[in-house]
Short mmCIF file of N, CA and C in Angstrom, two decimals:
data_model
loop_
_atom_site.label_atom_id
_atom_site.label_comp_id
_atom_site.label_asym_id
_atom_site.label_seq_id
_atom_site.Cartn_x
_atom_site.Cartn_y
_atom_site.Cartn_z
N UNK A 12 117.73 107.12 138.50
CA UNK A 12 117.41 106.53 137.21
C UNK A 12 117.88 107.48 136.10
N UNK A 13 118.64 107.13 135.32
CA UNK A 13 119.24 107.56 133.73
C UNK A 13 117.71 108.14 133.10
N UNK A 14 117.98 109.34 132.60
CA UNK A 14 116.71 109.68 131.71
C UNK A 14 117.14 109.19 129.84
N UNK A 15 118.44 108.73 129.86
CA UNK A 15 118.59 108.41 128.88
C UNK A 15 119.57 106.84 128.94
N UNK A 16 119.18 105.68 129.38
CA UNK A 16 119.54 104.53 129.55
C UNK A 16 120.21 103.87 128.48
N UNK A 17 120.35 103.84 127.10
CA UNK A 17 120.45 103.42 126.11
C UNK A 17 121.08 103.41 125.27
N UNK A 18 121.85 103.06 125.08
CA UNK A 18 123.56 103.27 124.12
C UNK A 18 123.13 102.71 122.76
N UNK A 19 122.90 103.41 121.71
CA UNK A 19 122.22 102.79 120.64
C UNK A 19 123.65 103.49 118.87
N UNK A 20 123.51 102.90 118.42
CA UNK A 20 124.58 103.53 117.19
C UNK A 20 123.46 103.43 115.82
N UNK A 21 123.49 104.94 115.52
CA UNK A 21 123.00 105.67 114.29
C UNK A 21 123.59 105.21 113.01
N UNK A 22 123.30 105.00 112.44
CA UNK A 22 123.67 104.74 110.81
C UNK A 22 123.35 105.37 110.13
N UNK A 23 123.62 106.22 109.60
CA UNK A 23 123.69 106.75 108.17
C UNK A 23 124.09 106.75 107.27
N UNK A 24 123.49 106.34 105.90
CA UNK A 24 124.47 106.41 104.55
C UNK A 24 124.29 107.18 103.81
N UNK A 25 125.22 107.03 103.19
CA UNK A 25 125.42 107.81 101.60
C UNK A 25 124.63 108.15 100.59
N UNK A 26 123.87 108.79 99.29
CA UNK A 26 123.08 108.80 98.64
C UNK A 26 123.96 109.13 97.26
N UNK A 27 123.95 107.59 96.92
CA UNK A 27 124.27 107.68 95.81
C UNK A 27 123.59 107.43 94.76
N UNK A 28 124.37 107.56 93.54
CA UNK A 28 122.95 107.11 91.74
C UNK A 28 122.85 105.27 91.73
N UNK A 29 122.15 105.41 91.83
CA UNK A 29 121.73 103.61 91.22
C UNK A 29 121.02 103.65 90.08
N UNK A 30 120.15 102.53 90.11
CA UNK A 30 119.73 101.65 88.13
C UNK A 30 119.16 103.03 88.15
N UNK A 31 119.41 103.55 86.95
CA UNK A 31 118.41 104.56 86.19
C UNK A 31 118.03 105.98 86.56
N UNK A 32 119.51 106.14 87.14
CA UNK A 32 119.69 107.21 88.06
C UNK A 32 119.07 107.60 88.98
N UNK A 33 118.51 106.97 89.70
CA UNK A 33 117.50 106.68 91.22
C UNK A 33 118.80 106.92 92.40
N UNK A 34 118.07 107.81 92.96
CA UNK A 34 119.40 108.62 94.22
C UNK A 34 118.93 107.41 95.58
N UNK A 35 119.92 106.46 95.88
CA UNK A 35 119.66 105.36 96.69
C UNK A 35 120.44 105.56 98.20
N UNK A 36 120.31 105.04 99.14
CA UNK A 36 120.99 104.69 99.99
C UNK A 36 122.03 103.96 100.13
N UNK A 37 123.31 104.11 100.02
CA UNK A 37 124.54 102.80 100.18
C UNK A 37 124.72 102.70 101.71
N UNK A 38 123.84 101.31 102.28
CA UNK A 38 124.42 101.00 103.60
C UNK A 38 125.12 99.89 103.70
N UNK A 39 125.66 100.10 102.52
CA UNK A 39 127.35 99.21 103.00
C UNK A 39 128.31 99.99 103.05
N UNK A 40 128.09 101.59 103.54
CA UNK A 40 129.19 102.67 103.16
C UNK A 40 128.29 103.61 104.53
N UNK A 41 127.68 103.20 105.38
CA UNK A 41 127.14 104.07 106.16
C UNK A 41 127.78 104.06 107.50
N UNK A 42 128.09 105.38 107.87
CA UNK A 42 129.00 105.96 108.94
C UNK A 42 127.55 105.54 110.47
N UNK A 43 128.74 105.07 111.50
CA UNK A 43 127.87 104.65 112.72
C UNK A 43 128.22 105.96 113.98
N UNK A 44 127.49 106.50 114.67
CA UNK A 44 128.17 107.23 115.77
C UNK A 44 126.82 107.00 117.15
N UNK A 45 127.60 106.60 117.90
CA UNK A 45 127.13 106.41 119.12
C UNK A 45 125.91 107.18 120.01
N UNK A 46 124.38 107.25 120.41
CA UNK A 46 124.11 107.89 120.93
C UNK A 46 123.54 107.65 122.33
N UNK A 47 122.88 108.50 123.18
CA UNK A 47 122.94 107.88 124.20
C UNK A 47 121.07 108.49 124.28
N UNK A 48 120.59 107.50 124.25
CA UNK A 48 118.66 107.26 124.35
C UNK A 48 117.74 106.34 125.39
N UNK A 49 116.61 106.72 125.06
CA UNK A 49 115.60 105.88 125.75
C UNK A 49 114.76 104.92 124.34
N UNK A 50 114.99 104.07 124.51
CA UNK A 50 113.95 102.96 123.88
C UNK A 50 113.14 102.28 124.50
N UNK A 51 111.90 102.50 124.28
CA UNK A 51 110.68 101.85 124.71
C UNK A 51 109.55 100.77 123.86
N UNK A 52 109.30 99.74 124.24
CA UNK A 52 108.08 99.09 123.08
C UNK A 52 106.94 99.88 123.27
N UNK A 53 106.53 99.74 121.76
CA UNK A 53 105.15 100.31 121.77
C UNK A 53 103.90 99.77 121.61
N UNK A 54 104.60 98.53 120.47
CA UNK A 54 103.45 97.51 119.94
C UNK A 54 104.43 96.40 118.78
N UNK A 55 103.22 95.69 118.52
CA UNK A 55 103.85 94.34 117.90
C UNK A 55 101.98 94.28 117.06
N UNK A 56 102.41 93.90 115.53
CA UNK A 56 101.29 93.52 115.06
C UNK A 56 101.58 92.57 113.86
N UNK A 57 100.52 91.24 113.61
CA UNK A 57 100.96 90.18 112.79
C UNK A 57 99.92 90.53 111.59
N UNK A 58 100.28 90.32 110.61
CA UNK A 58 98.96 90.12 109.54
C UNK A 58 99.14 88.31 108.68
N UNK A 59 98.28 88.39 108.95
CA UNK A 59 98.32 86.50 108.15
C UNK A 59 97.87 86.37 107.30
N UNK A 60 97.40 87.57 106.97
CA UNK A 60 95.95 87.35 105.53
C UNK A 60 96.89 86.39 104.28
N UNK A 61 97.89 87.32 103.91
CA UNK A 61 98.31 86.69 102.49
C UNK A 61 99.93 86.20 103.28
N UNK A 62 100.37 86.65 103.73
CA UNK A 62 101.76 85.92 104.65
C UNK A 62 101.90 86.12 105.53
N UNK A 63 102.69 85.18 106.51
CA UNK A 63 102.99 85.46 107.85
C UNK A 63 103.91 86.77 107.99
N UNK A 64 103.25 88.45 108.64
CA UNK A 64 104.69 89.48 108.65
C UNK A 64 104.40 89.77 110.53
N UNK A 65 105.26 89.91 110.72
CA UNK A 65 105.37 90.84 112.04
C UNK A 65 106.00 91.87 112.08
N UNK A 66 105.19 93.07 112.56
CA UNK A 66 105.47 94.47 112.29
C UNK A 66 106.25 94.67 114.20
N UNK A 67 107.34 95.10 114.40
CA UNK A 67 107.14 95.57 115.92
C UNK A 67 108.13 97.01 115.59
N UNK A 68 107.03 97.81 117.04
CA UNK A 68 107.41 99.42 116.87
C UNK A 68 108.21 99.55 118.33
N UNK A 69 109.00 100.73 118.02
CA UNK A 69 109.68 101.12 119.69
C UNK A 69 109.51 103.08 119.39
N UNK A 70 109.32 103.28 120.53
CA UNK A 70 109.69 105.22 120.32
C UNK A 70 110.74 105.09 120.90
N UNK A 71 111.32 105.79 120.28
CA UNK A 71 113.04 106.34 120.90
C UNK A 71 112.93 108.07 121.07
N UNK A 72 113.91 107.83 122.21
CA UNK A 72 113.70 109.29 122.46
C UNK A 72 115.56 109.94 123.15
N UNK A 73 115.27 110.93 122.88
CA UNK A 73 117.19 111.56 122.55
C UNK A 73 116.73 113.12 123.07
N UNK A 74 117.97 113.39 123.52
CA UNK A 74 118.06 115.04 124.00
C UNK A 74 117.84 115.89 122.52
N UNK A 75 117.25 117.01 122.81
CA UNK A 75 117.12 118.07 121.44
C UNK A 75 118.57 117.73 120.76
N UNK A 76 119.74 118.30 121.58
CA UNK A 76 120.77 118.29 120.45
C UNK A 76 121.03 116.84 119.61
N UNK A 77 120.79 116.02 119.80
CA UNK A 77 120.99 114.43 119.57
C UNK A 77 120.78 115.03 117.26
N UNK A 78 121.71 114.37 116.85
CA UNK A 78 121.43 114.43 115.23
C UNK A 78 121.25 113.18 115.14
N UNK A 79 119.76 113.46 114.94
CA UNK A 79 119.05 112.45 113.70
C UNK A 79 118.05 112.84 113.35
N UNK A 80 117.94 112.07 111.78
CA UNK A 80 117.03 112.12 110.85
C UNK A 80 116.42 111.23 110.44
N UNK A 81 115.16 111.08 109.91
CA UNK A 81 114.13 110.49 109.68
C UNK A 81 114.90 109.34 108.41
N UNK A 82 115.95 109.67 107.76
CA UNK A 82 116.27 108.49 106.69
C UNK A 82 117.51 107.82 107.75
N UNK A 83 117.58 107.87 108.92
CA UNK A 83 118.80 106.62 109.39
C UNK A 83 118.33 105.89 109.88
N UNK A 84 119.19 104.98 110.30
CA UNK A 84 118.41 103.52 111.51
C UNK A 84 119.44 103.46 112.74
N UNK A 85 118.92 102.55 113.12
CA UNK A 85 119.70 102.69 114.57
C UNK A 85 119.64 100.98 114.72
N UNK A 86 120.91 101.00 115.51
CA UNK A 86 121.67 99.84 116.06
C UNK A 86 121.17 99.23 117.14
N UNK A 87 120.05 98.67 117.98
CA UNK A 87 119.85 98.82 119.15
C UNK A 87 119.57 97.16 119.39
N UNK A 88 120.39 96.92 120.14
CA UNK A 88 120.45 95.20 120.90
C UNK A 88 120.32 94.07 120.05
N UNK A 89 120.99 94.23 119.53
CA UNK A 89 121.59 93.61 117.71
C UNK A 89 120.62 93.87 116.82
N UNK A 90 119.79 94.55 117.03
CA UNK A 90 118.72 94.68 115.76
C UNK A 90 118.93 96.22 115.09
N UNK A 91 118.53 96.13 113.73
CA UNK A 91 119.00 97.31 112.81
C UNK A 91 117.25 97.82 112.52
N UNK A 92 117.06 98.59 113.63
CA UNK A 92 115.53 99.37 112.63
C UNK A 92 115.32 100.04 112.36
N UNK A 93 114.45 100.91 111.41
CA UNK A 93 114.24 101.70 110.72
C UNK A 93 113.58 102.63 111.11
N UNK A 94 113.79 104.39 111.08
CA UNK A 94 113.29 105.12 111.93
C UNK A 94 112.10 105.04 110.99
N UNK A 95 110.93 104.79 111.92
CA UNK A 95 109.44 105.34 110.78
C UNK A 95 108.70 106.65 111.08
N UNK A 96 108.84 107.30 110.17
CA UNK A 96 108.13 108.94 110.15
C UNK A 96 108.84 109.65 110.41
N UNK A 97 108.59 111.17 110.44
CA UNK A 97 109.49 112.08 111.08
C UNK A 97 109.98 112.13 112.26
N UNK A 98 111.17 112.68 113.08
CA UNK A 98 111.78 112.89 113.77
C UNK A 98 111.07 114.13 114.80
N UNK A 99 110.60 113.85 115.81
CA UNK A 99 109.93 115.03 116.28
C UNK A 99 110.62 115.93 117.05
N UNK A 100 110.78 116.96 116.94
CA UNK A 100 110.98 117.89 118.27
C UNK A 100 110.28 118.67 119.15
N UNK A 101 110.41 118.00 120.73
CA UNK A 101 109.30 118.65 121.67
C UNK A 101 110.41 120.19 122.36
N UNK A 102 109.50 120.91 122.15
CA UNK A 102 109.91 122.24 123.30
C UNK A 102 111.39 122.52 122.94
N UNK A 103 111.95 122.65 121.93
CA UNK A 103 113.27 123.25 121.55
C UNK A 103 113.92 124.45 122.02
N UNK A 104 112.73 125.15 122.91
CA UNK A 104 113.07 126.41 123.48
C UNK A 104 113.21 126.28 125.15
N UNK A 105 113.75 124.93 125.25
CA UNK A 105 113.88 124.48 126.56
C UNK A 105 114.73 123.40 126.66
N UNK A 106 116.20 123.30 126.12
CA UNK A 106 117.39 122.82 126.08
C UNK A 106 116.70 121.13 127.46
N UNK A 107 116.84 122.24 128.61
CA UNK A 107 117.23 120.83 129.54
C UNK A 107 115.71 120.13 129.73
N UNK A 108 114.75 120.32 129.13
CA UNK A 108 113.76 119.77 129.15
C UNK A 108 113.23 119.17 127.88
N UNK A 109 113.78 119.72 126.64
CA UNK A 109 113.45 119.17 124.87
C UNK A 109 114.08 118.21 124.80
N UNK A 110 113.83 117.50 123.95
CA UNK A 110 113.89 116.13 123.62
C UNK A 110 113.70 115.92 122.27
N UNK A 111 113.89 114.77 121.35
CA UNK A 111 114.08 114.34 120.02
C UNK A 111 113.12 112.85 120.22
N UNK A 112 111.82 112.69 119.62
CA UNK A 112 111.18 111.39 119.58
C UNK A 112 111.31 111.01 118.19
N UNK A 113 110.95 109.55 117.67
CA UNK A 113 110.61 108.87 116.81
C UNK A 113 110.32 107.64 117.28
N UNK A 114 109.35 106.91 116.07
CA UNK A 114 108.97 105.52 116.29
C UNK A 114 110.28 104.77 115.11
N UNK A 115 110.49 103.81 116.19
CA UNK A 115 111.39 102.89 115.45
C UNK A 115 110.62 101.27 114.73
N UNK A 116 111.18 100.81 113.81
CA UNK A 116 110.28 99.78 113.09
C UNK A 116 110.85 98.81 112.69
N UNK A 117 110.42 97.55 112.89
CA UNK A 117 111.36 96.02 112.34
C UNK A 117 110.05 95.42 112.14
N UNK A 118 110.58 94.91 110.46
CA UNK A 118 109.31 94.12 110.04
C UNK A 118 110.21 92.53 109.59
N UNK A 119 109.60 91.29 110.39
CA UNK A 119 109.92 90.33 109.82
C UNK A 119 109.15 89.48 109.14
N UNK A 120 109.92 89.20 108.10
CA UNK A 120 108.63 88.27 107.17
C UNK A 120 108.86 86.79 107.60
N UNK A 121 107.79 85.83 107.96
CA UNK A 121 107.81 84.67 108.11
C UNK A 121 107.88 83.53 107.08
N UNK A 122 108.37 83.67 106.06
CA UNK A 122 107.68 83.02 104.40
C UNK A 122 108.33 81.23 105.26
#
């Protein structure tokens, strides 16, 4: 079994000035590079109070050297989600055993 099953592509963009000089993201200008991960579900949650949303989470997980950061998203089985929170690093002082986690996030609104 692959400890890293998952062919997923990183996105990152640009930070450029928008309205009112607000330093924005351009992801119609964001560079993709290939990585190779584990994606797992974690959970799925609806709220109905004031609209129909569905929140669903995945942890992804990548070798220490793997680059990413907490502002990209990732490409994974046609869906584009959003890394939520920091980027963790376990045991960095242990190459073939460290690893790179985050929770990944797709929220759809039902209107």
């Amino acid at each position: 079994m692959r400890t890293y099953p998952d062919l997923v592509e990183r996105l990152r963009a640009p930070i450029v000035d928008g309205y009112a000089g607000a330093r924005l993201p351009d992801w119609s200008a964001a560079t993709s590079t290939s990585l190779r991960v584990s994606v797992q579900p974690v959970s799925t949650t609806e709220d109905t109070d004031s609209r129909q949303t569905t929140v669903q989470r995945w942890q992804l997980r990548a070798p220490s050297a793997a680059d990413l950061v907490s502002s990209d998203r990732i490409r994974w089985r046609g869906l584009v989600l959003e890394v939520d929170g920091d980027v963790e690093v376990w045991d960095p002082t242990r190459p073939r055993r460290g690893h790179l986690a985050c929770l990944l996030r797709l929220a759809v609104d039902g209107d």
